[in-house]
PDB file of C-alpha atoms in Angstrom:
ATOM      1  CA  MET A 737     -26.077-156.353   7.901  1.00  0.00           C
ATOM      2  CA  SER A 738     -24.158-158.304  10.520  1.00  0.00           C
ATOM      3  CA  ASP A 739     -21.714-156.547  12.823  1.00  0.00           C
ATOM      4  CA  VAL A 740     -19.456-159.626  12.610  1.00  0.00           C
ATOM      5  CA  MET A 741     -17.185-159.537   9.581  1.00  0.00           C
ATOM      6  CA  ILE A 742     -15.063-162.659  10.223  1.00  0.00           C
ATOM      7  CA  GLU A 743     -16.098-165.681  12.262  1.00  0.00           C
ATOM      8  CA  THR A 744     -14.377-169.003  12.680  1.00  0.00           C
ATOM      9  CA  SER A 745     -15.702-171.803  14.868  1.00  0.00           C
ATOM     10  CA  GLY A 746     -13.945-175.035  15.768  1.00  0.00           C
ATOM     11  CA  LEU A 747     -11.302-174.278  13.150  1.00  0.00           C
ATOM     12  CA  ARG A 748      -8.749-177.048  12.805  1.00  0.00           C
ATOM     13  CA  LYS A 749      -5.987-177.522  10.253  1.00  0.00           C
ATOM     14  CA  ALA A 750      -3.624-180.485  10.047  1.00  0.00           C
ATOM     15  CA  PHE A 751      -0.812-181.134   7.608  1.00  0.00           C
ATOM     16  CA  GLY A 752      -0.510-184.889   7.828  1.00  0.00           C
ATOM     17  CA  SER A 753       0.046-185.722  11.495  1.00  0.00           C
ATOM     18  CA  LEU A 754       0.957-182.123  12.372  1.00  0.00           C
ATOM     19  CA  GLU A 755      -2.031-180.251  13.782  1.00  0.00           C
ATOM     20  CA  VAL A 756      -1.344-176.546  13.215  1.00  0.00           C
ATOM     21  CA  LEU A 757      -4.721-175.157  14.297  1.00  0.00           C
ATOM     22  CA  ARG A 758      -6.498-176.882  17.175  1.00  0.00           C
ATOM     23  CA  GLY A 759     -10.017-175.528  17.422  1.00  0.00           C
ATOM     24  CA  VAL A 760      -9.847-171.755  16.896  1.00  0.00           C
ATOM     25  CA  ASP A 761     -12.955-169.701  17.630  1.00  0.00           C
ATOM     26  CA  LEU A 762     -12.614-166.121  16.429  1.00  0.00           C
ATOM     27  CA  ARG A 763     -14.951-163.195  15.795  1.00  0.00           C
ATOM     28  CA  VAL A 764     -13.824-159.942  14.195  1.00  0.00           C
ATOM     29  CA  GLY A 765     -16.330-157.111  14.173  1.00  0.00           C
ATOM     30  CA  ARG A 766     -17.028-154.796  11.257  1.00  0.00           C
ATOM     31  CA  GLY A 767     -14.419-152.031  11.302  1.00  0.00           C
ATOM     32  CA  GLU A 768     -12.337-153.793  13.979  1.00  0.00           C
ATOM     33  CA  VAL A 769      -8.551-154.093  13.762  1.00  0.00           C
ATOM     34  CA  VAL A 770      -7.273-157.345  15.274  1.00  0.00           C
ATOM     35  CA  CYS A 771      -3.544-158.075  15.481  1.00  0.00           C
ATOM     36  CA  VAL A 772      -2.360-161.673  15.885  1.00  0.00           C
ATOM     37  CA  ILE A 773       0.975-162.190  17.603  1.00  0.00           C
ATOM     38  CA  GLY A 774       2.889-165.281  18.673  1.00  0.00           C
ATOM     39  CA  PRO A 775       6.022-167.324  18.057  1.00  0.00           C
ATOM     40  CA  SER A 776       6.941-168.896  14.739  1.00  0.00           C
ATOM     41  CA  GLY A 777       4.936-172.064  14.141  1.00  0.00           C
ATOM     42  CA  SER A 778       2.050-171.018  16.388  1.00  0.00           C
ATOM     43  CA  GLY A 779      -0.499-171.155  13.550  1.00  0.00           C
ATOM     44  CA  LYS A 780      -0.892-167.420  12.882  1.00  0.00           C
ATOM     45  CA  SER A 781      -0.357-167.467   9.123  1.00  0.00           C
ATOM     46  CA  THR A 782      -2.314-170.699   8.727  1.00  0.00           C
ATOM     47  CA  LEU A 783      -5.258-169.064  10.510  1.00  0.00           C
ATOM     48  CA  LEU A 784      -5.113-166.150   8.094  1.00  0.00           C
ATOM     49  CA  ARG A 785      -4.888-168.425   5.064  1.00  0.00           C
ATOM     50  CA  CYS A 786      -7.860-170.456   6.298  1.00  0.00           C
ATOM     51  CA  VAL A 787      -9.971-167.298   6.579  1.00  0.00           C
ATOM     52  CA  ASN A 788     -10.025-166.954   2.772  1.00  0.00           C
ATOM     53  CA  LEU A 789      -9.571-170.689   2.187  1.00  0.00           C
ATOM     54  CA  LEU A 790      -6.109-170.475   0.658  1.00  0.00           C
ATOM     55  CA  GLU A 791      -5.740-173.384   3.063  1.00  0.00           C
ATOM     56  CA  GLU A 792      -8.769-175.641   3.390  1.00  0.00           C
ATOM     57  CA  PRO A 793      -9.608-176.267   7.048  1.00  0.00           C
ATOM     58  CA  THR A 794      -9.552-179.860   8.245  1.00  0.00           C
ATOM     59  CA  GLU A 795     -12.572-179.098  10.410  1.00  0.00           C
ATOM     60  CA  GLY A 796     -14.683-176.138  11.410  1.00  0.00           C
ATOM     61  CA  LYS A 797     -16.527-173.252   9.851  1.00  0.00           C
ATOM     62  CA  VAL A 798     -15.391-169.951   8.329  1.00  0.00           C
ATOM     63  CA  VAL A 799     -17.853-167.115   7.667  1.00  0.00           C
ATOM     64  CA  VAL A 800     -16.711-163.829   6.094  1.00  0.00           C
ATOM     65  CA  ASP A 801     -19.131-160.951   5.602  1.00  0.00           C
ATOM     66  CA  GLY A 802     -22.100-163.290   5.951  1.00  0.00           C
ATOM     67  CA  ALA A 803     -20.867-165.906   3.459  1.00  0.00           C
ATOM     68  CA  GLU A 804     -19.869-169.341   4.756  1.00  0.00           C
ATOM     69  CA  LEU A 805     -16.701-170.138   2.837  1.00  0.00           C
ATOM     70  CA  THR A 806     -16.525-173.687   4.215  1.00  0.00           C
ATOM     71  CA  ASP A 807     -19.936-174.563   2.753  1.00  0.00           C
ATOM     72  CA  PRO A 808     -19.256-177.085  -0.062  1.00  0.00           C
ATOM     73  CA  ASP A 809     -21.586-175.063  -2.295  1.00  0.00           C
ATOM     74  CA  ALA A 810     -19.941-171.695  -1.516  1.00  0.00           C
ATOM     75  CA  ASP A 811     -18.915-169.486  -4.424  1.00  0.00           C
ATOM     76  CA  LEU A 812     -15.338-168.919  -3.280  1.00  0.00           C
ATOM     77  CA  ASP A 813     -14.447-166.662  -6.179  1.00  0.00           C
ATOM     78  CA  ALA A 814     -17.338-164.352  -5.355  1.00  0.00           C
ATOM     79  CA  ALA A 815     -16.521-164.337  -1.630  1.00  0.00           C
ATOM     80  CA  ARG A 816     -12.818-163.678  -2.182  1.00  0.00           C
ATOM     81  CA  ARG A 817     -13.581-160.561  -4.219  1.00  0.00           C
ATOM     82  CA  HIS A 818     -14.415-158.877  -0.923  1.00  0.00           C
ATOM     83  CA  ILE A 819     -11.289-160.103   0.894  1.00  0.00           C
ATOM     84  CA  GLY A 820      -8.021-158.272   0.311  1.00  0.00           C
ATOM     85  CA  MET A 821      -4.815-160.132   1.193  1.00  0.00           C
ATOM     86  CA  VAL A 822      -1.286-158.786   1.582  1.00  0.00           C
ATOM     87  CA  PHE A 823       1.537-161.289   2.016  1.00  0.00           C
ATOM     88  CA  GLN A 824       5.115-161.154   3.295  1.00  0.00           C
ATOM     89  CA  GLN A 825       6.307-161.208  -0.304  1.00  0.00           C
ATOM     90  CA  PHE A 826       4.871-158.615  -2.626  1.00  0.00           C
ATOM     91  CA  ASN A 827       3.867-160.956  -5.494  1.00  0.00           C
ATOM     92  CA  LEU A 828       3.847-158.190  -8.108  1.00  0.00           C
ATOM     93  CA  PHE A 829       4.041-159.068 -11.789  1.00  0.00           C
ATOM     94  CA  SER A 830       7.622-158.118 -12.645  1.00  0.00           C
ATOM     95  CA  HIS A 831       6.877-157.560 -16.344  1.00  0.00           C
ATOM     96  CA  LEU A 832       4.027-155.081 -15.717  1.00  0.00           C
ATOM     97  CA  THR A 833       4.151-151.454 -14.633  1.00  0.00           C
ATOM     98  CA  VAL A 834       2.764-150.454 -11.263  1.00  0.00           C
ATOM     99  CA  VAL A 835      -0.522-149.222 -12.727  1.00  0.00           C
ATOM    100  CA  GLU A 836      -0.841-152.381 -14.810  1.00  0.00           C
ATOM    101  CA  ASN A 837      -0.341-154.490 -11.680  1.00  0.00           C
ATOM    102  CA  LEU A 838      -3.295-152.643 -10.162  1.00  0.00           C
ATOM    103  CA  THR A 839      -5.620-153.109 -13.131  1.00  0.00           C
ATOM    104  CA  VAL A 840      -5.173-156.789 -14.080  1.00  0.00           C
ATOM    105  CA  ALA A 841      -7.505-158.268 -11.456  1.00  0.00           C
ATOM    106  CA  GLN A 842      -9.945-155.390 -11.730  1.00  0.00           C
ATOM    107  CA  ARG A 843     -10.407-156.074 -15.431  1.00  0.00           C
ATOM    108  CA  LYS A 844     -10.323-159.870 -15.328  1.00  0.00           C
ATOM    109  CA  VAL A 845     -12.266-160.484 -12.131  1.00  0.00           C
ATOM    110  CA  LEU A 846     -14.498-157.430 -11.751  1.00  0.00           C
ATOM    111  CA  ARG A 847     -14.836-156.849 -15.528  1.00  0.00           C
ATOM    112  CA  ARG A 848     -14.083-153.166 -15.218  1.00  0.00           C
ATOM    113  CA  GLY A 849     -13.158-151.285 -18.370  1.00  0.00           C
ATOM    114  CA  ARG A 850      -9.607-149.999 -18.805  1.00  0.00           C
ATOM    115  CA  THR A 851     -10.502-146.357 -18.103  1.00  0.00           C
ATOM    116  CA  GLU A 852     -12.376-147.139 -14.885  1.00  0.00           C
ATOM    117  CA  ALA A 853      -9.726-149.629 -13.713  1.00  0.00           C
ATOM    118  CA  GLU A 854      -6.933-147.100 -14.266  1.00  0.00           C
ATOM    119  CA  ARG A 855      -8.875-144.381 -12.446  1.00  0.00           C
ATOM    120  CA  ILE A 856      -9.385-146.653  -9.435  1.00  0.00           C
ATOM    121  CA  ALA A 857      -5.734-147.743  -9.605  1.00  0.00           C
ATOM    122  CA  ARG A 858      -4.567-144.115  -9.481  1.00  0.00           C
ATOM    123  CA  GLU A 859      -6.899-143.325  -6.585  1.00  0.00           C
ATOM    124  CA  ASN A 860      -5.406-146.174  -4.575  1.00  0.00           C
ATOM    125  CA  LEU A 861      -1.829-145.348  -5.516  1.00  0.00           C
ATOM    126  CA  ALA A 862      -2.526-141.881  -4.147  1.00  0.00           C
ATOM    127  CA  ARG A 863      -3.860-143.493  -0.965  1.00  0.00           C
ATOM    128  CA  VAL A 864      -0.532-145.228  -0.385  1.00  0.00           C
ATOM    129  CA  GLY A 865       1.541-142.200  -1.423  1.00  0.00           C
ATOM    130  CA  LEU A 866       2.884-143.555  -4.729  1.00  0.00           C
ATOM    131  CA  SER A 867       1.106-141.549  -7.414  1.00  0.00           C
ATOM    132  CA  GLU A 868       4.422-140.689  -9.052  1.00  0.00           C
ATOM    133  CA  LYS A 869       5.345-144.364  -9.487  1.00  0.00           C
ATOM    134  CA  GLU A 870       2.447-145.519 -11.689  1.00  0.00           C
ATOM    135  CA  ARG A 871       4.670-146.079 -14.751  1.00  0.00           C
ATOM    136  CA  ALA A 872       7.567-147.640 -12.825  1.00  0.00           C
ATOM    137  CA  MET A 873       8.437-151.316 -13.024  1.00  0.00           C
ATOM    138  CA  PRO A 874       8.490-153.266  -9.728  1.00  0.00           C
ATOM    139  CA  ALA A 875      12.274-153.739  -9.956  1.00  0.00           C
ATOM    140  CA  GLN A 876      12.668-149.948  -9.834  1.00  0.00           C
ATOM    141  CA  LEU A 877      10.937-149.762  -6.437  1.00  0.00           C
ATOM    142  CA  SER A 878      12.203-150.337  -2.925  1.00  0.00           C
ATOM    143  CA  GLY A 879      10.736-153.224  -0.938  1.00  0.00           C
ATOM    144  CA  GLY A 880       8.599-150.814   1.051  1.00  0.00           C
ATOM    145  CA  GLN A 881       7.263-149.228  -2.114  1.00  0.00           C
ATOM    146  CA  GLN A 882       6.494-152.654  -3.589  1.00  0.00           C
ATOM    147  CA  GLN A 883       4.555-153.595  -0.471  1.00  0.00           C
ATOM    148  CA  ARG A 884       2.579-150.348  -0.634  1.00  0.00           C
ATOM    149  CA  VAL A 885       1.771-151.148  -4.278  1.00  0.00           C
ATOM    150  CA  ALA A 886       0.586-154.594  -3.141  1.00  0.00           C
ATOM    151  CA  ILE A 887      -1.709-152.919  -0.595  1.00  0.00           C
ATOM    152  CA  ALA A 888      -3.021-150.526  -3.270  1.00  0.00           C
ATOM    153  CA  ARG A 889      -3.659-153.495  -5.573  1.00  0.00           C
ATOM    154  CA  ALA A 890      -5.745-155.194  -2.873  1.00  0.00           C
ATOM    155  CA  LEU A 891      -7.658-151.972  -2.171  1.00  0.00           C
ATOM    156  CA  ALA A 892      -8.473-151.511  -5.863  1.00  0.00           C
ATOM    157  CA  MET A 893     -10.800-154.517  -5.565  1.00  0.00           C
ATOM    158  CA  ASN A 894     -12.926-152.647  -2.971  1.00  0.00           C
ATOM    159  CA  PRO A 895     -12.511-155.278  -0.258  1.00  0.00           C
ATOM    160  CA  HIS A 896     -14.730-155.376   2.815  1.00  0.00           C
ATOM    161  CA  VAL A 897     -11.911-156.852   4.888  1.00  0.00           C
ATOM    162  CA  MET A 898      -8.105-156.831   4.638  1.00  0.00           C
ATOM    163  CA  LEU A 899      -5.855-159.694   5.757  1.00  0.00           C
ATOM    164  CA  PHE A 900      -2.173-158.916   6.340  1.00  0.00           C
ATOM    165  CA  ASP A 901       0.340-161.749   6.798  1.00  0.00           C
ATOM    166  CA  GLU A 902       3.534-160.297   8.320  1.00  0.00           C
ATOM    167  CA  PRO A 903       3.481-157.459   5.755  1.00  0.00           C
ATOM    168  CA  THR A 904       6.723-155.886   7.003  1.00  0.00           C
ATOM    169  CA  SER A 905       8.827-158.983   7.741  1.00  0.00           C
ATOM    170  CA  ALA A 906      10.647-158.937   4.382  1.00  0.00           C
ATOM    171  CA  LEU A 907      11.485-155.231   4.605  1.00  0.00           C
ATOM    172  CA  ASP A 908      14.615-153.447   5.723  1.00  0.00           C
ATOM    173  CA  PRO A 909      13.914-151.733   9.064  1.00  0.00           C
ATOM    174  CA  GLU A 910      14.017-148.226   7.612  1.00  0.00           C
ATOM    175  CA  LEU A 911      11.241-149.100   5.143  1.00  0.00           C
ATOM    176  CA  VAL A 912       8.814-150.546   7.679  1.00  0.00           C
ATOM    177  CA  GLY A 913       7.394-147.212   8.826  1.00  0.00           C
ATOM    178  CA  ASP A 914       5.922-146.240   5.453  1.00  0.00           C
ATOM    179  CA  VAL A 915       3.992-149.507   5.165  1.00  0.00           C
ATOM    180  CA  LEU A 916       2.728-149.308   8.739  1.00  0.00           C
ATOM    181  CA  GLY A 917       1.688-145.719   8.073  1.00  0.00           C
ATOM    182  CA  VAL A 918      -0.543-146.862   5.213  1.00  0.00           C
ATOM    183  CA  MET A 919      -2.048-149.555   7.442  1.00  0.00           C
ATOM    184  CA  ARG A 920      -2.673-147.002  10.194  1.00  0.00           C
ATOM    185  CA  GLN A 921      -4.589-144.846   7.738  1.00  0.00           C
ATOM    186  CA  LEU A 922      -6.677-147.829   6.617  1.00  0.00           C
ATOM    187  CA  ALA A 923      -7.556-148.497  10.246  1.00  0.00           C
ATOM    188  CA  ASN A 924      -8.510-144.830  10.691  1.00  0.00           C
ATOM    189  CA  ASP A 925     -10.725-145.135   7.601  1.00  0.00           C
ATOM    190  CA  GLY A 926     -12.670-147.961   9.266  1.00  0.00           C
ATOM    191  CA  MET A 927     -11.335-150.937   7.301  1.00  0.00           C
ATOM    192  CA  THR A 928     -11.830-154.317   8.989  1.00  0.00           C
ATOM    193  CA  MET A 929      -8.313-155.735   9.372  1.00  0.00           C
ATOM    194  CA  LEU A 930      -6.851-159.024  10.608  1.00  0.00           C
ATOM    195  CA  VAL A 931      -3.095-158.550  10.885  1.00  0.00           C
ATOM    196  CA  VAL A 932      -0.439-161.148  11.667  1.00  0.00           C
ATOM    197  CA  THR A 933       2.500-159.061  12.826  1.00  0.00           C
ATOM    198  CA  HIS A 934       5.644-158.928  14.923  1.00  0.00           C
ATOM    199  CA  GLU A 935       5.474-155.111  15.109  1.00  0.00           C
ATOM    200  CA  MET A 936       4.450-154.716  18.744  1.00  0.00           C
ATOM    201  CA  GLN A 937       4.335-150.928  18.714  1.00  0.00           C
ATOM    202  CA  PHE A 938       1.939-150.997  15.763  1.00  0.00           C
ATOM    203  CA  ALA A 939      -0.239-153.530  17.599  1.00  0.00           C
ATOM    204  CA  ARG A 940      -0.227-151.343  20.715  1.00  0.00           C
ATOM    205  CA  GLU A 941      -1.216-148.211  18.839  1.00  0.00           C
ATOM    206  CA  VAL A 942      -3.593-149.442  16.123  1.00  0.00           C
ATOM    207  CA  ALA A 943      -5.244-152.698  17.216  1.00  0.00           C
ATOM    208  CA  ASP A 944      -8.621-152.733  18.896  1.00  0.00           C
ATOM    209  CA  ARG A 945      -7.771-156.226  20.079  1.00  0.00           C
ATOM    210  CA  VAL A 946      -4.647-158.401  20.205  1.00  0.00           C
ATOM    211  CA  LEU A 947      -4.659-162.205  20.031  1.00  0.00           C
ATOM    212  CA  PHE A 948      -1.687-164.179  21.296  1.00  0.00           C
ATOM    213  CA  MET A 949      -1.443-167.588  19.614  1.00  0.00           C
ATOM    214  CA  ASP A 950       0.766-170.491  20.582  1.00  0.00           C
ATOM    215  CA  GLY A 951       0.520-174.181  19.759  1.00  0.00           C
ATOM    216  CA  GLY A 952      -2.399-173.698  17.371  1.00  0.00           C
ATOM    217  CA  VAL A 953      -4.747-172.080  19.892  1.00  0.00           C
ATOM    218  CA  ILE A 954      -5.608-168.563  21.044  1.00  0.00           C
ATOM    219  CA  VAL A 955      -3.945-168.404  24.456  1.00  0.00           C
ATOM    220  CA  GLU A 956      -5.015-164.883  25.350  1.00  0.00           C
ATOM    221  CA  GLN A 957      -6.882-161.983  23.787  1.00  0.00           C
ATOM    222  CA  GLY A 958      -8.012-158.512  24.716  1.00  0.00           C
ATOM    223  CA  PRO A 959      -7.132-154.833  24.336  1.00  0.00           C
ATOM    224  CA  PRO A 960      -3.455-154.153  23.542  1.00  0.00           C
ATOM    225  CA  ALA A 961      -2.893-152.507  26.923  1.00  0.00           C
ATOM    226  CA  GLU A 962      -3.873-155.783  28.592  1.00  0.00           C
ATOM    227  CA  VAL A 963      -2.357-158.435  26.300  1.00  0.00           C
ATOM    228  CA  ILE A 964       0.893-156.600  25.558  1.00  0.00           C
ATOM    229  CA  GLY A 965       1.023-154.322  28.602  1.00  0.00           C
ATOM    230  CA  ALA A 966      -0.152-156.686  31.329  1.00  0.00           C
ATOM    231  CA  PRO A 967      -0.523-160.249  29.996  1.00  0.00           C
ATOM    232  CA  LYS A 968      -2.283-162.754  32.235  1.00  0.00           C
ATOM    233  CA  GLN A 969      -0.858-165.956  30.773  1.00  0.00           C
ATOM    234  CA  GLU A 970       2.683-167.156  31.425  1.00  0.00           C
ATOM    235  CA  ARG A 971       3.155-168.180  27.780  1.00  0.00           C
ATOM    236  CA  THR A 972       2.258-164.648  26.674  1.00  0.00           C
ATOM    237  CA  ARG A 973       4.618-163.099  29.211  1.00  0.00           C
ATOM    238  CA  THR A 974       7.493-165.340  28.137  1.00  0.00           C
ATOM    239  CA  PHE A 975       6.976-164.517  24.456  1.00  0.00           C
ATOM    240  CA  LEU A 976       6.726-160.782  25.024  1.00  0.00           C
ATOM    241  CA  ALA A 977       9.758-160.705  27.309  1.00  0.00           C
ATOM    242  CA  ARG A 978      11.790-162.213  24.477  1.00  0.00           C
ATOM    243  CA  VAL A 979      10.301-160.053  21.711  1.00  0.00           C
ATOM    244  CA  LEU A 980      10.446-156.773  23.603  1.00  0.00           C
ATOM    245  CA  ASP A 981      14.010-157.364  24.802  1.00  0.00           C
ATOM    246  CA  PRO A 982      16.072-154.670  23.015  1.00  0.00           C
ATOM    247  CA  THR A 983      18.693-157.300  22.106  1.00  0.00           C
ATOM    248  CA  HIS A 984      16.040-158.978  19.896  1.00  0.00           C
ATOM    249  CA  THR A 985      15.054-156.980  16.827  1.00  0.00           C
ATOM    250  CA  ARG A 986      12.551-159.457  15.486  1.00  0.00           C
ATOM    251  CA  ALA A 987      10.049-161.938  16.802  1.00  0.00           C
ATOM    252  CA  GLU A 988      10.903-165.550  16.149  1.00  0.00           C
TER     253      GLU A 988
END
């Protein structure tokens, strides 16, 4: 079993004449938590979406848990079963209860029976602190609760790696803490996580490594204390000075 869970090499992505990723080489170890920071338009979300081929790379190779997703003969459906993804928007089915949202993919993709799927759904709702909401409809939940349900839904598929794309950016500030708390616990449990985030305190406390991206490349990477606390690159320093300024509540 490889100690490398995610590997990209020479990863490029262009939308027409706009090159969003310009040769990204990345390795994420098994059980490692890597936070990706950077200004809007730097390629962070595109990198994440290329890791599970929601966006097809223009060039380069993507390997997740030993499977090369960019191989033309790759079984993407099989590979994606082991990759959990949580987006900015919660993407819950509005006409289904919380527990039903957690069982649909289990039953259709993993072919689990209803009883087993509901048991696993309840276990994961308990993990995110929402056991009492299993019969609620999404519209009855706060944004933070909906995002925690989305995390539980991803976990119900028993992923080997979790990808988070700005999971708190659509939330009111007072709801952010509950979602980050769930992510902290996942990190403590040893889940491999690649997290695009503007939450610098979370990155400081939870990440094993922080990547700063700008202009489609990784400008700087290392432990949080170095990249956030004592950045070497001027571009990183400029970004952090703006983001950490108390007059700015959000990254660009």
